[in-house]
CSV table of N, CA and C in Angstrom, one decimal:
chain,number,residue,atom,x,y,z
A,1,MET,N,0.8,-1.2,0.0
A,1,MET,CA,0.0,0.0,0.0
A,1,MET,C,0.9,1.2,0.0
A,2,LYS,N,2.0,1.2,0.7
A,2,LYS,CA,2.9,2.3,0.8
A,2,LYS,C,3.5,2.7,-0.6
A,3,SER,N,3.8,1.7,-1.4
A,3,SER,CA,4.4,1.9,-2.7
A,3,SER,C,3.3,2.6,-3.6
A,4,PHE,N,2.1,2.2,-3.4
A,4,PHE,CA,1.0,2.8,-4.3
A,4,PHE,C,0.9,4.3,-4.0
A,5,ASN,N,0.9,4.6,-2.7
A,5,ASN,CA,0.8,6.0,-2.3
A,5,ASN,C,2.0,6.8,-2.8
A,6,LEU,N,3.2,6.2,-2.7
A,6,LEU,CA,4.4,6.9,-3.2
A,6,LEU,C,4.3,7.1,-4.7
A,7,TYR,N,3.9,6.1,-5.5
A,7,TYR,CA,3.7,6.2,-6.9
A,7,TYR,C,2.7,7.3,-7.3
A,8,PHE,N,1.6,7.3,-6.6
A,8,PHE,CA,0.6,8.4,-6.8
A,8,PHE,C,1.1,9.8,-6.5
A,9,ILE,N,1.8,9.9,-5.5
A,9,ILE,CA,2.4,11.2,-5.1
A,9,ILE,C,3.5,11.7,-6.1
A,10,LEU,N,4.3,10.7,-6.5
A,10,LEU,CA,5.4,11.1,-7.5
A,10,LEU,C,4.7,11.4,-8.9
A,11,ARG,N,3.7,10.7,-9.3
A,11,ARG,CA,3.0,11.0,-10.5
A,11,ARG,C,2.3,12.3,-10.5
A,12,PHE,N,1.7,12.7,-9.4
A,12,PHE,CA,1.0,14.0,-9.2
A,12,PHE,C,2.0,15.1,-9.2
A,13,ALA,N,3.2,14.9,-8.5
A,13,ALA,CA,4.2,15.9,-8.5
A,13,ALA,C,4.8,16.2,-9.9
A,14,LEU,N,5.0,15.1,-10.6
A,14,LEU,CA,5.5,15.3,-12.0
A,14,LEU,C,4.6,16.0,-12.9
A,15,MET,N,3.3,15.7,-12.8
A,15,MET,CA,2.3,16.4,-13.6
A,15,MET,C,2.2,17.9,-13.2
A,16,ALA,N,2.3,18.2,-11.9
A,16,ALA,CA,2.3,19.5,-11.4
A,16,ALA,C,3.5,20.3,-11.9
A,17,LEU,N,4.7,19.7,-11.9
A,17,LEU,CA,5.9,20.4,-12.4
A,17,LEU,C,5.8,20.7,-13.9
A,18,VAL,N,5.2,19.8,-14.7
A,18,VAL,CA,5.0,20.1,-16.1
A,18,VAL,C,3.9,21.2,-16.3
A,19,ALA,N,2.9,21.1,-15.6
A,19,ALA,CA,1.7,22.0,-15.8
A,19,ALA,C,2.0,23.4,-15.3
A,20,ILE,N,2.8,23.6,-14.3
A,20,ILE,CA,3.1,25.0,-13.8
A,20,ILE,C,3.7,25.9,-14.8
A,21,PRO,N,4.8,25.5,-15.5
A,21,PRO,CA,5.4,26.4,-16.4
A,21,PRO,C,4.4,26.7,-17.6
A,22,LEU,N,3.6,25.7,-18.0
A,22,LEU,CA,2.7,25.9,-19.2
A,22,LEU,C,1.5,26.8,-18.8
A,23,GLY,N,1.1,26.8,-17.5
A,23,GLY,CA,0.0,27.5,-17.1
A,23,GLY,C,0.2,29.0,-17.2
A,24,GLY,N,1.4,29.5,-17.0
A,24,GLY,CA,1.6,31.0,-17.0
A,24,GLY,C,2.0,31.5,-18.4
A,25,CYS,N,2.1,30.6,-19.3
A,25,CYS,CA,2.6,31.0,-20.7
A,25,CYS,C,1.4,30.9,-21.7
A,26,VAL,N,0.8,32.0,-22.0
A,26,VAL,CA,-0.3,32.0,-22.9
A,26,VAL,C,0.1,32.9,-24.1
A,27,PRO,N,0.5,32.3,-25.2
A,27,PRO,CA,0.9,33.1,-26.3
A,27,PRO,C,-0.3,33.8,-27.0
A,28,THR,N,-0.1,35.0,-27.4
A,28,THR,CA,-1.2,35.7,-28.2
A,28,THR,C,-0.6,36.1,-29.5
A,29,PHE,N,-1.4,36.0,-30.5
A,29,PHE,CA,-1.0,36.4,-31.9
A,29,PHE,C,-2.2,36.6,-32.7
A,30,THR,N,-2.1,37.4,-33.8
A,30,THR,CA,-3.2,37.5,-34.7
A,30,THR,C,-2.8,36.9,-36.0
A,31,LEU,N,-3.7,36.4,-36.7
A,31,LEU,CA,-3.4,35.7,-38.0
A,31,LEU,C,-3.2,36.7,-39.1
A,32,ASN,N,-3.7,38.0,-39.0
A,32,ASN,CA,-3.5,38.9,-40.1
A,32,ASN,C,-2.3,39.8,-39.9
A,33,GLY,N,-1.5,39.7,-38.8
A,33,GLY,CA,-0.3,40.4,-38.6
A,33,GLY,C,-0.4,41.8,-38.3
A,34,THR,N,-1.6,42.3,-37.8
A,34,THR,CA,-1.8,43.7,-37.4
A,34,THR,C,-1.0,44.0,-36.2
A,35,ALA,N,-0.5,45.2,-36.1
A,35,ALA,CA,0.2,45.6,-34.9
A,35,ALA,C,-0.4,46.9,-34.4
A,36,ILE,N,-1.8,46.9,-34.3
A,36,ILE,CA,-2.5,48.0,-33.9
A,36,ILE,C,-2.9,47.9,-32.4
A,37,ASP,N,-2.6,49.0,-31.7
A,37,ASP,CA,-3.0,49.1,-30.3
A,37,ASP,C,-4.4,49.7,-30.3
A,38,TYR,N,-5.5,49.0,-30.1
A,38,TYR,CA,-6.8,49.5,-30.2
A,38,TYR,C,-7.2,50.4,-29.0
A,39,SER,N,-6.4,50.4,-28.0
A,39,SER,CA,-6.7,51.4,-26.9
A,39,SER,C,-6.2,52.8,-27.4
A,40,VAL,N,-5.4,52.9,-28.4
A,40,VAL,CA,-4.9,54.2,-28.9
A,40,VAL,C,-5.6,54.5,-30.2
A,41,TYR,N,-5.7,53.5,-31.1
A,41,TYR,CA,-6.3,53.8,-32.5
A,41,TYR,C,-7.7,53.3,-32.6
A,42,LYS,N,-8.6,54.2,-33.0
A,42,LYS,CA,-10.0,53.8,-33.1
A,42,LYS,C,-10.5,54.0,-34.5
A,43,THR,N,-10.0,55.0,-35.2
A,43,THR,CA,-10.5,55.4,-36.5
A,43,THR,C,-9.5,55.5,-37.6
A,44,ILE,N,-10.0,55.3,-38.9
A,44,ILE,CA,-9.1,55.5,-40.0
A,44,ILE,C,-9.9,56.2,-41.1
A,45,TYR,N,-9.2,57.1,-41.8
A,45,TYR,CA,-9.7,57.7,-43.0
A,45,TYR,C,-9.0,57.3,-44.2
A,46,VAL,N,-9.7,56.7,-45.2
A,46,VAL,CA,-9.1,56.3,-46.4
A,46,VAL,C,-9.7,57.2,-47.5
A,47,SER,N,-8.9,58.0,-48.2
A,47,SER,CA,-9.3,58.8,-49.2
A,47,SER,C,-9.5,58.1,-50.5
A,48,GLN,N,-10.0,58.8,-51.5
A,48,GLN,CA,-10.1,58.2,-52.9
A,48,GLN,C,-8.6,58.1,-53.4
A,49,PHE,N,-8.4,57.2,-54.3
A,49,PHE,CA,-7.1,57.0,-55.0
A,49,PHE,C,-7.3,57.2,-56.5
A,50,PRO,N,-7.2,58.5,-56.9
A,50,PRO,CA,-7.5,58.8,-58.3
A,50,PRO,C,-6.4,58.3,-59.2
A,51,ILE,N,-6.7,58.1,-60.4
A,51,ILE,CA,-5.7,57.6,-61.4
A,51,ILE,C,-4.9,58.7,-62.0
A,52,ARG,N,-3.6,58.7,-61.8
A,52,ARG,CA,-2.7,59.8,-62.3
A,52,ARG,C,-1.7,59.2,-63.3
A,53,ALA,N,-2.0,58.0,-63.8
A,53,ALA,CA,-1.2,57.3,-64.8
A,53,ALA,C,-1.4,57.8,-66.2
A,54,SER,N,-0.5,57.7,-67.0
A,54,SER,CA,-0.7,58.1,-68.4
A,54,SER,C,-1.6,57.2,-69.2
A,55,LEU,N,-1.7,56.0,-68.9
A,55,LEU,CA,-2.6,55.0,-69.4
A,55,LEU,C,-3.7,54.8,-68.4
A,56,VAL,N,-5.0,55.0,-68.7
A,56,VAL,CA,-6.1,55.0,-67.7
A,56,VAL,C,-7.1,53.9,-68.0
A,57,TYR,N,-7.4,53.1,-67.0
A,57,TYR,CA,-8.5,52.1,-67.1
A,57,TYR,C,-9.4,52.5,-65.9
A,58,PRO,N,-10.5,53.2,-66.2
A,58,PRO,CA,-11.3,53.8,-65.2
A,58,PRO,C,-11.8,52.9,-64.1
A,59,PRO,N,-12.3,51.6,-64.4
A,59,PRO,CA,-12.7,50.8,-63.3
A,59,PRO,C,-11.7,50.4,-62.2
A,60,LEU,N,-10.4,50.6,-62.6
A,60,LEU,CA,-9.3,50.3,-61.6
A,60,LEU,C,-9.5,51.0,-60.3
A,61,GLN,N,-9.8,52.3,-60.4
A,61,GLN,CA,-9.9,53.1,-59.1
A,61,GLN,C,-10.9,52.5,-58.2
A,62,GLN,N,-12.1,52.2,-58.6
A,62,GLN,CA,-13.1,51.6,-57.8
A,62,GLN,C,-12.7,50.2,-57.3
A,63,THR,N,-12.1,49.4,-58.2
A,63,THR,CA,-11.6,48.1,-57.8
A,63,THR,C,-10.6,48.1,-56.6
A,64,PHE,N,-9.6,49.0,-56.8
A,64,PHE,CA,-8.6,49.2,-55.8
A,64,PHE,C,-9.1,49.7,-54.5
A,65,GLU,N,-9.9,50.8,-54.5
A,65,GLU,CA,-10.5,51.4,-53.3
A,65,GLU,C,-11.4,50.4,-52.6
A,66,ASN,N,-12.2,49.6,-53.3
A,66,ASN,CA,-13.1,48.6,-52.6
A,66,ASN,C,-12.3,47.6,-51.9
A,67,GLU,N,-11.2,47.1,-52.6
A,67,GLU,CA,-10.4,46.0,-52.1
A,67,GLU,C,-9.7,46.5,-50.8
A,68,LEU,N,-9.2,47.8,-50.8
A,68,LEU,CA,-8.5,48.3,-49.7
A,68,LEU,C,-9.4,48.5,-48.5
A,69,LEU,N,-10.6,49.1,-48.7
A,69,LEU,CA,-11.5,49.3,-47.6
A,69,LEU,C,-12.0,47.9,-47.1
A,70,ASP,N,-12.3,47.0,-47.9
A,70,ASP,CA,-12.8,45.7,-47.5
A,70,ASP,C,-11.7,45.0,-46.7
A,71,TYR,N,-10.5,45.1,-47.1
A,71,TYR,CA,-9.4,44.4,-46.4
A,71,TYR,C,-9.2,45.0,-45.0
A,72,ILE,N,-9.3,46.3,-44.9
A,72,ILE,CA,-9.1,47.0,-43.6
A,72,ILE,C,-10.3,46.6,-42.7
A,73,SER,N,-11.5,46.6,-43.2
A,73,SER,CA,-12.6,46.2,-42.3
A,73,SER,C,-12.6,44.8,-41.9
A,74,ARG,N,-12.1,43.9,-42.8
A,74,ARG,CA,-12.0,42.5,-42.4
A,74,ARG,C,-10.9,42.2,-41.4
A,75,ASN,N,-9.8,42.9,-41.5
A,75,ASN,CA,-8.6,42.6,-40.7
A,75,ASN,C,-8.3,43.5,-39.5
A,76,THR,N,-9.1,44.5,-39.3
A,76,THR,CA,-8.9,45.4,-38.2
A,76,THR,C,-10.3,45.7,-37.5
A,77,ARG,N,-10.2,46.4,-36.4
A,77,ARG,CA,-11.4,46.8,-35.7
A,77,ARG,C,-11.5,48.3,-35.8
A,78,LEU,N,-10.8,48.9,-36.7
A,78,LEU,CA,-10.8,50.4,-36.9
A,78,LEU,C,-12.1,50.8,-37.6
A,79,SER,N,-12.7,51.9,-37.1
A,79,SER,CA,-13.9,52.5,-37.8
A,79,SER,C,-13.5,53.4,-38.9
A,80,THR,N,-14.0,53.2,-40.1
A,80,THR,CA,-13.7,54.1,-41.2
A,80,THR,C,-14.6,55.3,-41.1
A,81,VAL,N,-13.9,56.5,-41.1
A,81,VAL,CA,-14.6,57.8,-41.0
A,81,VAL,C,-14.2,58.7,-42.1
A,82,ASP,N,-15.0,59.7,-42.3
A,82,ASP,CA,-14.7,60.8,-43.3
A,82,ASP,C,-14.2,62.0,-42.5
A,83,GLY,N,-13.0,62.4,-42.8
A,83,GLY,CA,-12.4,63.6,-42.1
A,83,GLY,C,-11.4,63.1,-41.1
A,84,ALA,N,-11.3,63.9,-39.9
A,84,ALA,CA,-10.3,63.7,-38.9
A,84,ALA,C,-10.3,62.2,-38.4
A,85,ALA,N,-9.1,61.6,-38.3
A,85,ALA,CA,-9.1,60.2,-37.8
A,85,ALA,C,-7.7,60.0,-37.2
A,86,ASP,N,-7.6,58.9,-36.5
A,86,ASP,CA,-6.3,58.6,-35.8
A,86,ASP,C,-5.3,58.2,-36.9
A,87,ILE,N,-5.7,57.6,-38.0
A,87,ILE,CA,-4.8,57.2,-39.1
A,87,ILE,C,-5.5,57.7,-40.4
A,88,GLN,N,-4.6,58.2,-41.3
A,88,GLN,CA,-5.1,58.6,-42.6
A,88,GLN,C,-4.3,57.9,-43.7
A,89,MET,N,-5.0,57.4,-44.7
A,89,MET,CA,-4.4,56.8,-45.8
A,89,MET,C,-4.9,57.4,-47.1
A,90,GLU,N,-4.0,58.0,-47.9
A,90,GLU,CA,-4.4,58.7,-49.1
A,90,GLU,C,-3.3,58.4,-50.1
A,91,GLY,N,-3.6,58.7,-51.4
A,91,GLY,CA,-2.6,58.5,-52.4
A,91,GLY,C,-3.3,58.5,-53.8
A,92,GLU,N,-2.6,57.9,-54.8
A,92,GLU,CA,-3.1,57.9,-56.1
A,92,GLU,C,-2.5,56.7,-56.9
A,93,ILE,N,-3.1,56.3,-57.9
A,93,ILE,CA,-2.6,55.2,-58.8
A,93,ILE,C,-1.7,55.9,-59.8
A,94,THR,N,-0.5,55.7,-59.7
A,94,THR,CA,0.5,56.5,-60.5
A,94,THR,C,1.0,55.7,-61.8
A,95,GLY,N,0.8,54.5,-61.8
A,95,GLY,CA,1.2,53.7,-63.0
A,95,GLY,C,0.3,52.6,-63.4
A,96,TYR,N,0.1,52.5,-64.7
A,96,TYR,CA,-0.7,51.4,-65.3
A,96,TYR,C,0.0,51.2,-66.7
A,97,SER,N,0.8,50.2,-66.8
A,97,SER,CA,1.5,50.0,-68.0
A,97,SER,C,1.6,48.6,-68.5
A,98,LEU,N,1.8,48.4,-69.8
A,98,LEU,CA,1.9,47.1,-70.4
A,98,LEU,C,3.3,47.0,-71.0
A,99,SER,N,3.9,45.9,-70.9
A,99,SER,CA,5.3,45.7,-71.5
A,99,SER,C,5.4,44.3,-72.0
A,100,PRO,N,6.1,44.1,-73.1
A,100,PRO,CA,6.3,42.7,-73.6
A,100,PRO,C,7.3,42.0,-72.7
A,101,GLN,N,7.1,40.7,-72.5
A,101,GLN,CA,8.0,39.9,-71.7
A,101,GLN,C,8.8,38.8,-72.4
A,102,ALA,N,8.2,37.7,-72.6
A,102,ALA,CA,8.8,36.5,-73.2
A,102,ALA,C,8.8,36.7,-74.7
A,103,VAL,N,10.0,36.7,-75.4
A,103,VAL,CA,10.0,36.9,-76.8
A,103,VAL,C,10.3,35.6,-77.5
A,104,THR,N,9.5,35.3,-78.5
A,104,THR,CA,9.6,34.1,-79.3
A,104,THR,C,10.7,34.2,-80.3
A,105,GLU,N,11.0,33.1,-81.0
A,105,GLU,CA,12.0,33.1,-82.1
A,105,GLU,C,11.6,34.0,-83.2
A,106,ASN,N,10.4,34.4,-83.4
A,106,ASN,CA,9.9,35.3,-84.4
A,106,ASN,C,10.1,36.7,-84.0
A,107,ALA,N,10.6,37.0,-82.8
A,107,ALA,CA,10.8,38.3,-82.3
A,107,ALA,C,9.4,38.9,-81.9
A,108,TYR,N,8.4,38.1,-81.6
A,108,TYR,CA,7.2,38.5,-81.1
A,108,TYR,C,7.1,38.2,-79.6
A,109,ALA,N,6.4,39.0,-78.9
A,109,ALA,CA,6.2,38.7,-77.4
A,109,ALA,C,5.1,37.7,-77.2
A,110,SER,N,5.5,36.7,-76.5
A,110,SER,CA,4.5,35.6,-76.2
A,110,SER,C,3.7,35.9,-74.9
A,111,LYS,N,4.3,36.8,-74.1
A,111,LYS,CA,3.7,37.2,-72.8
A,111,LYS,C,3.7,38.8,-72.7
A,112,THR,N,2.7,39.3,-72.1
A,112,THR,CA,2.6,40.7,-71.8
A,112,THR,C,2.5,40.9,-70.3
A,113,ARG,N,3.1,41.9,-69.8
A,113,ARG,CA,3.0,42.2,-68.4
A,113,ARG,C,2.2,43.5,-68.1
A,114,LEU,N,1.2,43.4,-67.3
A,114,LEU,CA,0.4,44.5,-66.8
A,114,LEU,C,1.0,44.9,-65.4
A,115,THR,N,1.5,46.1,-65.3
A,115,THR,CA,2.0,46.6,-64.0
A,115,THR,C,1.2,47.8,-63.5
A,116,ILE,N,0.9,47.7,-62.2
A,116,ILE,CA,0.2,48.8,-61.6
A,116,ILE,C,1.0,49.3,-60.4
A,117,GLN,N,1.1,50.7,-60.3
A,117,GLN,CA,1.8,51.3,-59.2
A,117,GLN,C,0.8,52.2,-58.4
A,118,VAL,N,1.0,52.2,-57.1
A,118,VAL,CA,0.1,53.0,-56.3
A,118,VAL,C,1.0,53.7,-55.3
A,119,ARG,N,0.9,55.0,-55.2
A,119,ARG,CA,1.6,55.8,-54.2
A,119,ARG,C,0.7,56.0,-53.0
A,120,VAL,N,1.2,55.7,-51.8
A,120,VAL,CA,0.4,55.8,-50.6
A,120,VAL,C,1.1,56.7,-49.6
A,121,ARG,N,0.3,57.6,-49.0
A,121,ARG,CA,0.8,58.4,-47.9
A,121,ARG,C,0.0,58.0,-46.7
A,122,TYR,N,0.7,57.4,-45.8
A,122,TYR,CA,0.1,56.9,-44.5
A,122,TYR,C,0.5,57.8,-43.4
A,123,THR,N,-0.5,58.4,-42.8
A,123,THR,CA,-0.2,59.4,-41.7
A,123,THR,C,-0.8,58.8,-40.4
A,124,ASP,N,0.1,58.7,-39.4
A,124,ASP,CA,-0.3,58.2,-38.1
A,124,ASP,C,-0.4,59.5,-37.2
A,125,ASN,N,-1.6,59.9,-36.9
A,125,ASN,CA,-1.8,61.1,-36.1
A,125,ASN,C,-1.5,61.0,-34.7
A,126,LYS,N,-1.2,59.8,-34.2
A,126,LYS,CA,-0.8,59.5,-32.8
A,126,LYS,C,0.7,59.5,-32.6
A,127,LYS,N,1.4,58.9,-33.7
A,127,LYS,CA,2.9,58.8,-33.6
A,127,LYS,C,3.4,59.2,-34.9
A,128,GLU,N,4.1,60.3,-35.0
A,128,GLU,CA,4.6,60.8,-36.3
A,128,GLU,C,5.7,60.0,-36.9
A,129,ASP,N,6.4,59.2,-36.1
A,129,ASP,CA,7.5,58.4,-36.7
A,129,ASP,C,7.0,57.2,-37.4
A,130,LYS,N,5.7,57.0,-37.5
A,130,LYS,CA,5.2,55.9,-38.2
A,130,LYS,C,4.7,56.3,-39.6
A,131,ASP,N,4.8,57.5,-40.0
A,131,ASP,CA,4.3,58.0,-41.3
A,131,ASP,C,5.1,57.4,-42.4
A,132,ILE,N,4.4,57.1,-43.5
A,132,ILE,CA,5.0,56.5,-44.7
A,132,ILE,C,4.5,57.2,-45.9
A,133,ASP,N,5.4,57.4,-46.8
A,133,ASP,CA,5.1,57.9,-48.2
A,133,ASP,C,5.9,57.0,-49.1
A,134,GLN,N,5.2,56.1,-49.8
A,134,GLN,CA,5.9,55.0,-50.5
A,134,GLN,C,5.0,54.6,-51.7
A,135,THR,N,5.7,54.2,-52.8
A,135,THR,CA,5.1,53.6,-53.9
A,135,THR,C,5.2,52.1,-53.9
A,136,PHE,N,4.1,51.5,-54.2
A,136,PHE,CA,4.0,50.0,-54.2
A,136,PHE,C,3.6,49.6,-55.7
A,137,SER,N,4.2,48.5,-56.1
A,137,SER,CA,4.0,48.0,-57.4
A,137,SER,C,3.8,46.5,-57.5
A,138,ALA,N,2.9,46.1,-58.4
A,138,ALA,CA,2.6,44.7,-58.6
A,138,ALA,C,2.3,44.4,-60.0
A,139,TYR,N,2.4,43.2,-60.5
A,139,TYR,CA,2.2,42.9,-61.9
A,139,TYR,C,1.6,41.5,-62.1
A,140,ARG,N,1.1,41.3,-63.3
A,140,ARG,CA,0.6,40.0,-63.7
A,140,ARG,C,1.0,39.9,-65.2
A,141,ASP,N,1.4,38.7,-65.6
A,141,ASP,CA,1.7,38.4,-67.0
A,141,ASP,C,0.5,37.6,-67.6
A,142,PHE,N,0.3,37.9,-68.9
A,142,PHE,CA,-0.8,37.1,-69.6
A,142,PHE,C,-0.3,36.9,-71.0
A,143,ASP,N,-0.9,35.8,-71.6
A,143,ASP,CA,-0.5,35.5,-73.0
A,143,ASP,C,-0.8,36.6,-73.9
A,144,SER,N,0.1,36.9,-74.8
A,144,SER,CA,-0.1,37.9,-75.8
A,144,SER,C,-1.2,37.6,-76.8
A,145,SER,N,-1.5,36.3,-76.9
A,145,SER,CA,-2.6,35.9,-77.8
A,145,SER,C,-4.0,36.3,-77.2
A,146,GLU,N,-4.0,36.7,-75.9
A,146,GLU,CA,-5.3,37.1,-75.3
A,146,GLU,C,-5.4,38.6,-75.5
A,147,MET,N,-6.6,39.1,-75.7
A,147,MET,CA,-6.9,40.5,-75.8
A,147,MET,C,-6.9,41.1,-74.3
A,148,LEU,N,-6.3,42.2,-74.1
A,148,LEU,CA,-6.3,42.8,-72.8
A,148,LEU,C,-7.7,43.1,-72.3
A,149,THR,N,-8.6,43.4,-73.2
A,149,THR,CA,-10.0,43.7,-72.8
A,149,THR,C,-10.6,42.5,-72.2
A,150,ASP,N,-10.2,41.3,-72.6
A,150,ASP,CA,-10.7,40.0,-72.1
A,150,ASP,C,-10.2,39.6,-70.7
A,151,VAL,N,-9.0,40.0,-70.4
A,151,VAL,CA,-8.4,39.6,-69.1
A,151,VAL,C,-8.2,40.8,-68.1
A,152,GLN,N,-8.5,42.0,-68.5
A,152,GLN,CA,-8.2,43.2,-67.8
A,152,GLN,C,-8.8,43.2,-66.4
A,153,ASP,N,-10.1,43.0,-66.3
A,153,ASP,CA,-10.8,43.0,-65.0
A,153,ASP,C,-10.2,42.0,-64.0
A,154,GLN,N,-10.0,40.8,-64.5
A,154,GLN,CA,-9.4,39.8,-63.6
A,154,GLN,C,-8.0,40.2,-63.2
A,155,LEU,N,-7.2,40.6,-64.1
A,155,LEU,CA,-5.8,41.0,-63.7
A,155,LEU,C,-5.8,42.2,-62.7
A,156,CYS,N,-6.7,43.2,-63.0
A,156,CYS,CA,-6.8,44.3,-62.1
A,156,CYS,C,-7.2,43.9,-60.7
A,157,GLN,N,-8.1,42.9,-60.6
A,157,GLN,CA,-8.6,42.4,-59.3
A,157,GLN,C,-7.4,41.7,-58.6
A,158,GLU,N,-6.7,40.9,-59.3
A,158,GLU,CA,-5.6,40.1,-58.7
A,158,GLU,C,-4.5,41.1,-58.2
A,159,ILE,N,-4.1,42.0,-59.1
A,159,ILE,CA,-3.1,43.0,-58.8
A,159,ILE,C,-3.5,43.9,-57.6
A,160,SER,N,-4.7,44.3,-57.6
A,160,SER,CA,-5.2,45.1,-56.5
A,160,SER,C,-5.1,44.4,-55.1
A,161,GLU,N,-5.5,43.1,-55.1
A,161,GLU,CA,-5.4,42.3,-53.9
A,161,GLU,C,-3.9,42.2,-53.4
A,162,GLU,N,-3.0,42.0,-54.4
A,162,GLU,CA,-1.6,42.0,-54.0
A,162,GLU,C,-1.1,43.3,-53.5
A,163,LEU,N,-1.5,44.4,-54.1
A,163,LEU,CA,-1.1,45.8,-53.7
A,163,LEU,C,-1.6,46.1,-52.3
A,164,VAL,N,-2.9,45.7,-52.1
A,164,VAL,CA,-3.5,45.9,-50.8
A,164,VAL,C,-2.7,45.2,-49.7
A,165,ASN,N,-2.4,43.9,-50.0
A,165,ASN,CA,-1.6,43.2,-49.0
A,165,ASN,C,-0.2,43.9,-48.7
A,166,LEU,N,0.4,44.3,-49.7
A,166,LEU,CA,1.7,45.0,-49.5
A,166,LEU,C,1.5,46.3,-48.7
A,167,ILE,N,0.5,47.0,-49.1
A,167,ILE,CA,0.2,48.3,-48.4
A,167,ILE,C,-0.1,48.0,-46.9
A,168,PHE,N,-1.0,47.1,-46.7
A,168,PHE,CA,-1.4,46.7,-45.3
A,168,PHE,C,-0.2,46.3,-44.4
A,169,ASN,N,0.6,45.5,-45.0
A,169,ASN,CA,1.8,45.0,-44.2
A,169,ASN,C,2.7,46.1,-43.9
A,170,ALA,N,2.9,47.1,-44.8
A,170,ALA,CA,3.8,48.2,-44.6
A,170,ALA,C,3.3,49.2,-43.7
A,171,THR,N,2.0,49.3,-43.5
A,171,THR,CA,1.4,50.4,-42.7
A,171,THR,C,0.7,49.8,-41.5
A,172,LEU,N,-0.5,49.3,-41.6
A,172,LEU,CA,-1.2,48.8,-40.4
A,172,LEU,C,-0.6,47.5,-39.8
A,173,GLY,N,0.0,46.7,-40.7
A,173,GLY,CA,0.7,45.5,-40.2
A,173,GLY,C,2.0,45.8,-39.5
A,174,ASP,N,2.6,46.9,-39.8
A,174,ASP,CA,3.8,47.4,-39.2
A,174,ASP,C,5.0,46.4,-39.4
A,175,TRP,N,5.1,45.8,-40.7
A,175,TRP,CA,6.1,44.8,-40.9
A,175,TRP,C,7.3,45.6,-41.5
């Protein structure tokens, strides 16, 4: 009977030693990578992003703005406001260009690259050292046998998603 009690006590003691260090260690993380202190930041103002590129595709502005606002609302608890806010994000679409990529033996391009550039001015009205004025760029290649008008909407959506990820990580994600 004595060995049973000793076994029970040793087993309990071992479990307690393992559980004590784990009990005080509770890791916290977010899946979207935001580094926002919600006790300080409550609001964000996102202005329109007009197209200032030499080549213009009008639906791009709305596609990009919608993607940016949706991403912010899905991945933060910031309230979007018009006017004065804790954080301001403004800018313009500065580039929309096509360039030939893969050249075949006939000296014709088999791929064409659509590149979009967006300049973003991020102003942190709580901490001035967090301000950013940066240009972001992303592209997609498509077969030159396809007409741009047939793939343009899909490419603009994909590029906008990538640009929004880059912008979010550099600003609100604080990467």
